[in-house]
Amino acid sequence: MNVHDSERISGLLEQAGYERAPAGDDTPDIVVFNTCAVRENADNRLYGNLGRLRPVKDKHPGMQIAVGGCLAQKDRGDIVRKAPWVDVVFGTHNIGALPVLLERARHNATAEVEILESLDVFPSTLPTRRESTYAGWVSISVGCNNTCTFCIVPALRGKEKDRRPGDILSEVRALVDEGVLEVTLLGQNVNSYGVEFGDRYAFGKLLRACGDIDGLERVRFTSPHPKDFTDDVIAAMAETPNVCHSLHMPLQSGSDDVLRAMRRSYRSERYLGIIEKVRAAMPDAAITTDIIVGFPGETEADFQRTLDVVREARFSSAFTFQYSKRPGTPAATMDDQLPKEVVQERYERLITCVEEITWAENKRLVGETVEVLVAVGEGRKDERTGRMSGRARDGRLVHFATETVDGESLAGQIRPGDIVHTTITYAAPHHLNADGPPVAHRRTRAGDAAEAGRSPRTPGVLLGLPTIGAPPVVAAPAAGCATH
Ligand code: SF4
């Protein structure tokens, strides 16, 4: 979500007449920090960066520094009190105000702090400068109606606001028209999409409607929530050819007691039941997750339940986190906070368990031919190994060799955004290698755009009126409703 917000910030500033500073320019006219408050230490890192910029700004009068995002929403005026050389502070609900705030701060020669309590305009109506030529984020909702006790998101992003299906599909089409092959539908809880306009099947319909967009080759989404996951979404994933068979579904804990304390209203049985249905409908599905270790009150028996679920679910990858307090969340003041050593020790056991499984799951792909959407390279590592990289349809990272059987290198011909078919020869816990010659290479419009140095821009004005709040019900295209 934050990465996509940064794309909007770039788009807005470019529309306001600013130009991107060349790489390596250490005295740009404006520096914007888009902060995140989900991980620990975000504030230390922000104030550290601001401290380093102070002498630069002192030497370059007129330089402006802006701070936005979740930490700005949380700390508000504290930021300019602690770092009075900051010019603008803006929140998660008013990204669109940034150019005006910069202008006002310059004109009045004083810091501007503007934080709104709810959304100003739906952020997807803002111009966006996309970082990728081949893959794009598309917001379907912002905010969250859940109250997980460890999470700061509802306090900083507000209640769920759903975007109208027609606006979402227009943005997807606009991206595809620019050559984008893959979209990721974004929401804090995609499964509750439609709650605002009273359609609990809206997300499945949206996936099916994406299936009707010519030229759109891959559809992904993040994140689903086990509480709201309905079977029609599994059917839509299985029956819509361009929807990828990959599912990132946060588990957080395998213990029902811990889930209760986290105020996550599903239980491990329901979680595993969803996975079973996904596997029955899509045997090739790659399932990934998020897990928190060491939540207050977690016992060794609770932790063992998490390991049990990890073994049963057979994840292809997992983001693992050590619980740490977030001021402002209910869990921060719970009794039974665990000592750091206990959390660390469980965390290490969890990583070992997860890697054993992800490695075994990856090894099952050795010998299979996979379709890879070529990504911008992994820099020097790819140069050293002579490989290129990309993601398979199931989301796995693949490093592939570019030499043909005749020893000719295709490296100069394969561009980011092209599609390559290649056969997996080696599996590691976190990636796959394909060291034989590519089986096939397809040049794409996304590859042409990458070669020409063009990145897609979606001007907000083309996407319909800035609509927030309870939108009118808009029927999804016929095919999208076929089964309902
Ligand atoms: S569902 Fe996700 S975003 Fe919403 S409160 Fe829970 S963890 Fe936070």
mmCIF file of N, CA, C and O in Angstrom, residues 3-20 32 95-96 98-99 123 125-131 455-460:
data_model
loop_
_atom_site.group_PDB
_atom_site.id
_atom_site.type_symbol
_atom_site.label_atom_id
_atom_site.label_comp_id
_atom_site.label_asym_id
_atom_site.label_seq_id
_atom_site.Cartn_x
_atom_site.Cartn_y
_atom_site.Cartn_z
ATOM 1 N N VAL A 3 4.027 1.483 -0.980
ATOM 2 C CA VAL A 3 4.777 1.594 -2.246
ATOM 3 C C VAL A 3 3.880 2.250 -3.298
ATOM 4 O O VAL A 3 4.301 3.148 -4.028
ATOM 5 N N HIS A 4 2.619 1.806 -3.328
ATOM 6 C CA HIS A 4 1.695 2.379 -4.307
ATOM 7 C C HIS A 4 1.420 3.849 -3.986
ATOM 8 O O HIS A 4 1.340 4.694 -4.882
ATOM 9 N N ASP A 5 1.306 4.186 -2.707
ATOM 10 C CA ASP A 5 1.133 5.602 -2.336
ATOM 11 C C ASP A 5 2.330 6.427 -2.827
ATOM 12 O O ASP A 5 2.166 7.576 -3.258
ATOM 13 N N SER A 6 3.530 5.845 -2.745
ATOM 14 C CA SER A 6 4.709 6.583 -3.228
ATOM 15 C C SER A 6 4.599 6.849 -4.727
ATOM 16 O O SER A 6 5.017 7.903 -5.215
ATOM 17 N N GLU A 7 4.030 5.879 -5.466
ATOM 18 C CA GLU A 7 3.830 6.102 -6.907
ATOM 19 C C GLU A 7 2.873 7.282 -7.130
ATOM 20 O O GLU A 7 3.019 8.061 -8.060
ATOM 21 N N ARG A 8 1.879 7.384 -6.249
ATOM 22 C CA ARG A 8 0.931 8.505 -6.375
ATOM 23 C C ARG A 8 1.624 9.825 -6.055
ATOM 24 O O ARG A 8 1.387 10.841 -6.708
ATOM 25 N N ILE A 9 2.467 9.813 -5.032
ATOM 26 C CA ILE A 9 3.181 11.043 -4.660
ATOM 27 C C ILE A 9 4.042 11.509 -5.839
ATOM 28 O O ILE A 9 4.045 12.680 -6.209
ATOM 29 N N SER A 10 4.761 10.556 -6.479
ATOM 30 C CA SER A 10 5.578 10.915 -7.651
ATOM 31 C C SER A 10 4.703 11.482 -8.763
ATOM 32 O O SER A 10 5.047 12.488 -9.390
ATOM 33 N N GLY A 11 3.562 10.806 -9.015
ATOM 34 C CA GLY A 11 2.669 11.254 -10.092
ATOM 35 C C GLY A 11 2.153 12.662 -9.842
ATOM 36 O O GLY A 11 2.118 13.505 -10.739
ATOM 37 N N LEU A 12 1.764 12.916 -8.600
ATOM 38 C CA LEU A 12 1.239 14.241 -8.236
ATOM 39 C C LEU A 12 2.279 15.331 -8.428
ATOM 40 O O LEU A 12 1.993 16.408 -8.965
ATOM 41 N N LEU A 13 3.504 15.038 -7.961
ATOM 42 C CA LEU A 13 4.551 16.061 -8.047
ATOM 43 C C LEU A 13 4.913 16.319 -9.503
ATOM 44 O O LEU A 13 5.153 17.457 -9.898
ATOM 45 N N GLU A 14 4.937 15.249 -10.313
ATOM 46 C CA GLU A 14 5.246 15.461 -11.739
ATOM 47 C C GLU A 14 4.144 16.279 -12.401
ATOM 48 O O GLU A 14 4.422 17.157 -13.206
ATOM 49 N N GLN A 15 2.896 15.989 -12.016
ATOM 50 C CA GLN A 15 1.801 16.762 -12.610
ATOM 51 C C GLN A 15 1.892 18.235 -12.190
ATOM 52 O O GLN A 15 1.506 19.127 -12.931
ATOM 53 N N ALA A 16 2.438 18.468 -10.998
ATOM 54 C CA ALA A 16 2.566 19.851 -10.521
ATOM 55 C C ALA A 16 3.795 20.541 -11.113
ATOM 56 O O ALA A 16 4.086 21.680 -10.769
ATOM 57 N N GLY A 17 4.527 19.836 -11.978
ATOM 58 C CA GLY A 17 5.637 20.478 -12.689
ATOM 59 C C GLY A 17 7.021 20.123 -12.167
ATOM 60 O O GLY A 17 8.017 20.586 -12.717
ATOM 61 N N TYR A 18 7.099 19.315 -11.115
ATOM 62 C CA TYR A 18 8.418 18.916 -10.618
ATOM 63 C C TYR A 18 8.997 17.834 -11.520
ATOM 64 O O TYR A 18 8.264 17.110 -12.180
ATOM 65 N N GLU A 19 10.324 17.726 -11.525
ATOM 66 C CA GLU A 19 10.968 16.648 -12.283
ATOM 67 C C GLU A 19 11.774 15.788 -11.347
ATOM 68 O O GLU A 19 12.350 16.285 -10.377
ATOM 69 N N ARG A 20 11.832 14.503 -11.660
ATOM 70 C CA ARG A 20 12.583 13.572 -10.818
ATOM 71 C C ARG A 20 14.069 13.946 -10.841
ATOM 72 O O ARG A 20 14.644 14.177 -11.907
ATOM 73 N N VAL A 32 10.871 13.766 -0.147
ATOM 74 C CA VAL A 32 9.633 13.335 0.518
ATOM 75 C C VAL A 32 9.879 11.980 1.170
ATOM 76 O O VAL A 32 10.358 11.052 0.510
ATOM 77 N N ILE A 95 -2.990 12.730 0.734
ATOM 78 C CA ILE A 95 -1.808 12.722 -0.120
ATOM 79 C C ILE A 95 -1.911 13.801 -1.202
ATOM 80 O O ILE A 95 -0.943 14.486 -1.522
ATOM 81 N N GLY A 96 -3.137 13.970 -1.727
ATOM 82 C CA GLY A 96 -3.349 14.913 -2.829
ATOM 83 C C GLY A 96 -3.000 16.353 -2.481
ATOM 84 O O GLY A 96 -2.821 17.185 -3.374
ATOM 85 N N LEU A 98 -0.288 17.414 -1.063
ATOM 86 C CA LEU A 98 1.153 17.671 -0.954
ATOM 87 C C LEU A 98 1.653 18.861 -1.786
ATOM 88 O O LEU A 98 2.341 19.740 -1.247
ATOM 89 N N PRO A 99 1.342 18.953 -3.102
ATOM 90 C CA PRO A 99 1.889 20.078 -3.872
ATOM 91 C C PRO A 99 1.464 21.428 -3.293
ATOM 92 O O PRO A 99 2.262 22.362 -3.227
ATOM 93 N N PRO A 123 -7.668 7.675 -3.012
ATOM 94 C CA PRO A 123 -6.331 7.963 -3.547
ATOM 95 C C PRO A 123 -6.121 7.517 -4.991
ATOM 96 O O PRO A 123 -5.317 8.104 -5.688
ATOM 97 N N THR A 125 -7.783 8.135 -7.427
ATOM 98 C CA THR A 125 -8.171 9.153 -8.392
ATOM 99 C C THR A 125 -7.032 10.154 -8.604
ATOM 100 O O THR A 125 -7.164 11.095 -9.362
ATOM 101 N N LEU A 126 -5.919 9.948 -7.916
ATOM 102 C CA LEU A 126 -4.778 10.850 -8.087
ATOM 103 C C LEU A 126 -3.875 10.340 -9.207
ATOM 104 O O LEU A 126 -3.803 9.135 -9.445
ATOM 105 N N PRO A 127 -3.171 11.264 -9.884
ATOM 106 C CA PRO A 127 -2.256 10.801 -10.931
ATOM 107 C C PRO A 127 -1.170 9.919 -10.323
ATOM 108 O O PRO A 127 -0.782 10.117 -9.181
ATOM 109 N N THR A 128 -0.715 8.966 -11.099
ATOM 110 C CA THR A 128 0.238 8.002 -10.555
ATOM 111 C C THR A 128 1.394 7.809 -11.517
ATOM 112 O O THR A 128 1.176 7.639 -12.717
ATOM 113 N N ARG A 129 2.615 7.857 -10.988
ATOM 114 C CA ARG A 129 3.772 7.545 -11.825
ATOM 115 C C ARG A 129 4.214 6.144 -11.450
ATOM 116 O O ARG A 129 4.734 5.915 -10.371
ATOM 117 N N ARG A 130 3.952 5.175 -12.328
ATOM 118 C CA ARG A 130 4.195 3.767 -12.022
ATOM 119 C C ARG A 130 5.674 3.447 -12.133
ATOM 120 O O ARG A 130 6.340 3.903 -13.053
ATOM 121 N N GLU A 131 6.143 2.624 -11.211
ATOM 122 C CA GLU A 131 7.558 2.243 -11.222
ATOM 123 C C GLU A 131 7.834 1.144 -12.233
ATOM 124 O O GLU A 131 8.953 0.962 -12.676
ATOM 125 N N SER A 455 7.361 4.506 -18.544
ATOM 126 C CA SER A 455 6.620 3.807 -17.507
ATOM 127 C C SER A 455 5.183 4.292 -17.545
ATOM 128 O O SER A 455 4.923 5.440 -17.892
ATOM 129 N N PRO A 456 4.233 3.397 -17.225
ATOM 130 C CA PRO A 456 2.834 3.793 -17.344
ATOM 131 C C PRO A 456 2.478 4.900 -16.369
ATOM 132 O O PRO A 456 2.985 4.931 -15.253
ATOM 133 N N ARG A 457 1.648 5.797 -16.799
ATOM 134 C CA ARG A 457 1.126 6.833 -15.897
ATOM 135 C C ARG A 457 -0.378 6.745 -15.955
ATOM 136 O O ARG A 457 -0.932 6.701 -17.039
ATOM 137 N N THR A 458 -1.035 6.701 -14.841
ATOM 138 C CA THR A 458 -2.491 6.705 -14.880
ATOM 139 C C THR A 458 -2.976 8.021 -14.312
ATOM 140 O O THR A 458 -2.871 8.258 -13.126
ATOM 141 N N PRO A 459 -3.458 8.912 -15.221
ATOM 142 C CA PRO A 459 -3.947 10.190 -14.731
ATOM 143 C C PRO A 459 -5.274 9.992 -14.033
ATOM 144 O O PRO A 459 -6.189 9.410 -14.587
ATOM 145 N N GLY A 460 -5.386 10.473 -12.787
ATOM 146 C CA GLY A 460 -6.596 10.290 -12.010
ATOM 147 C C GLY A 460 -7.852 10.755 -12.722
ATOM 148 O O GLY A 460 -8.883 10.131 -12.613
#
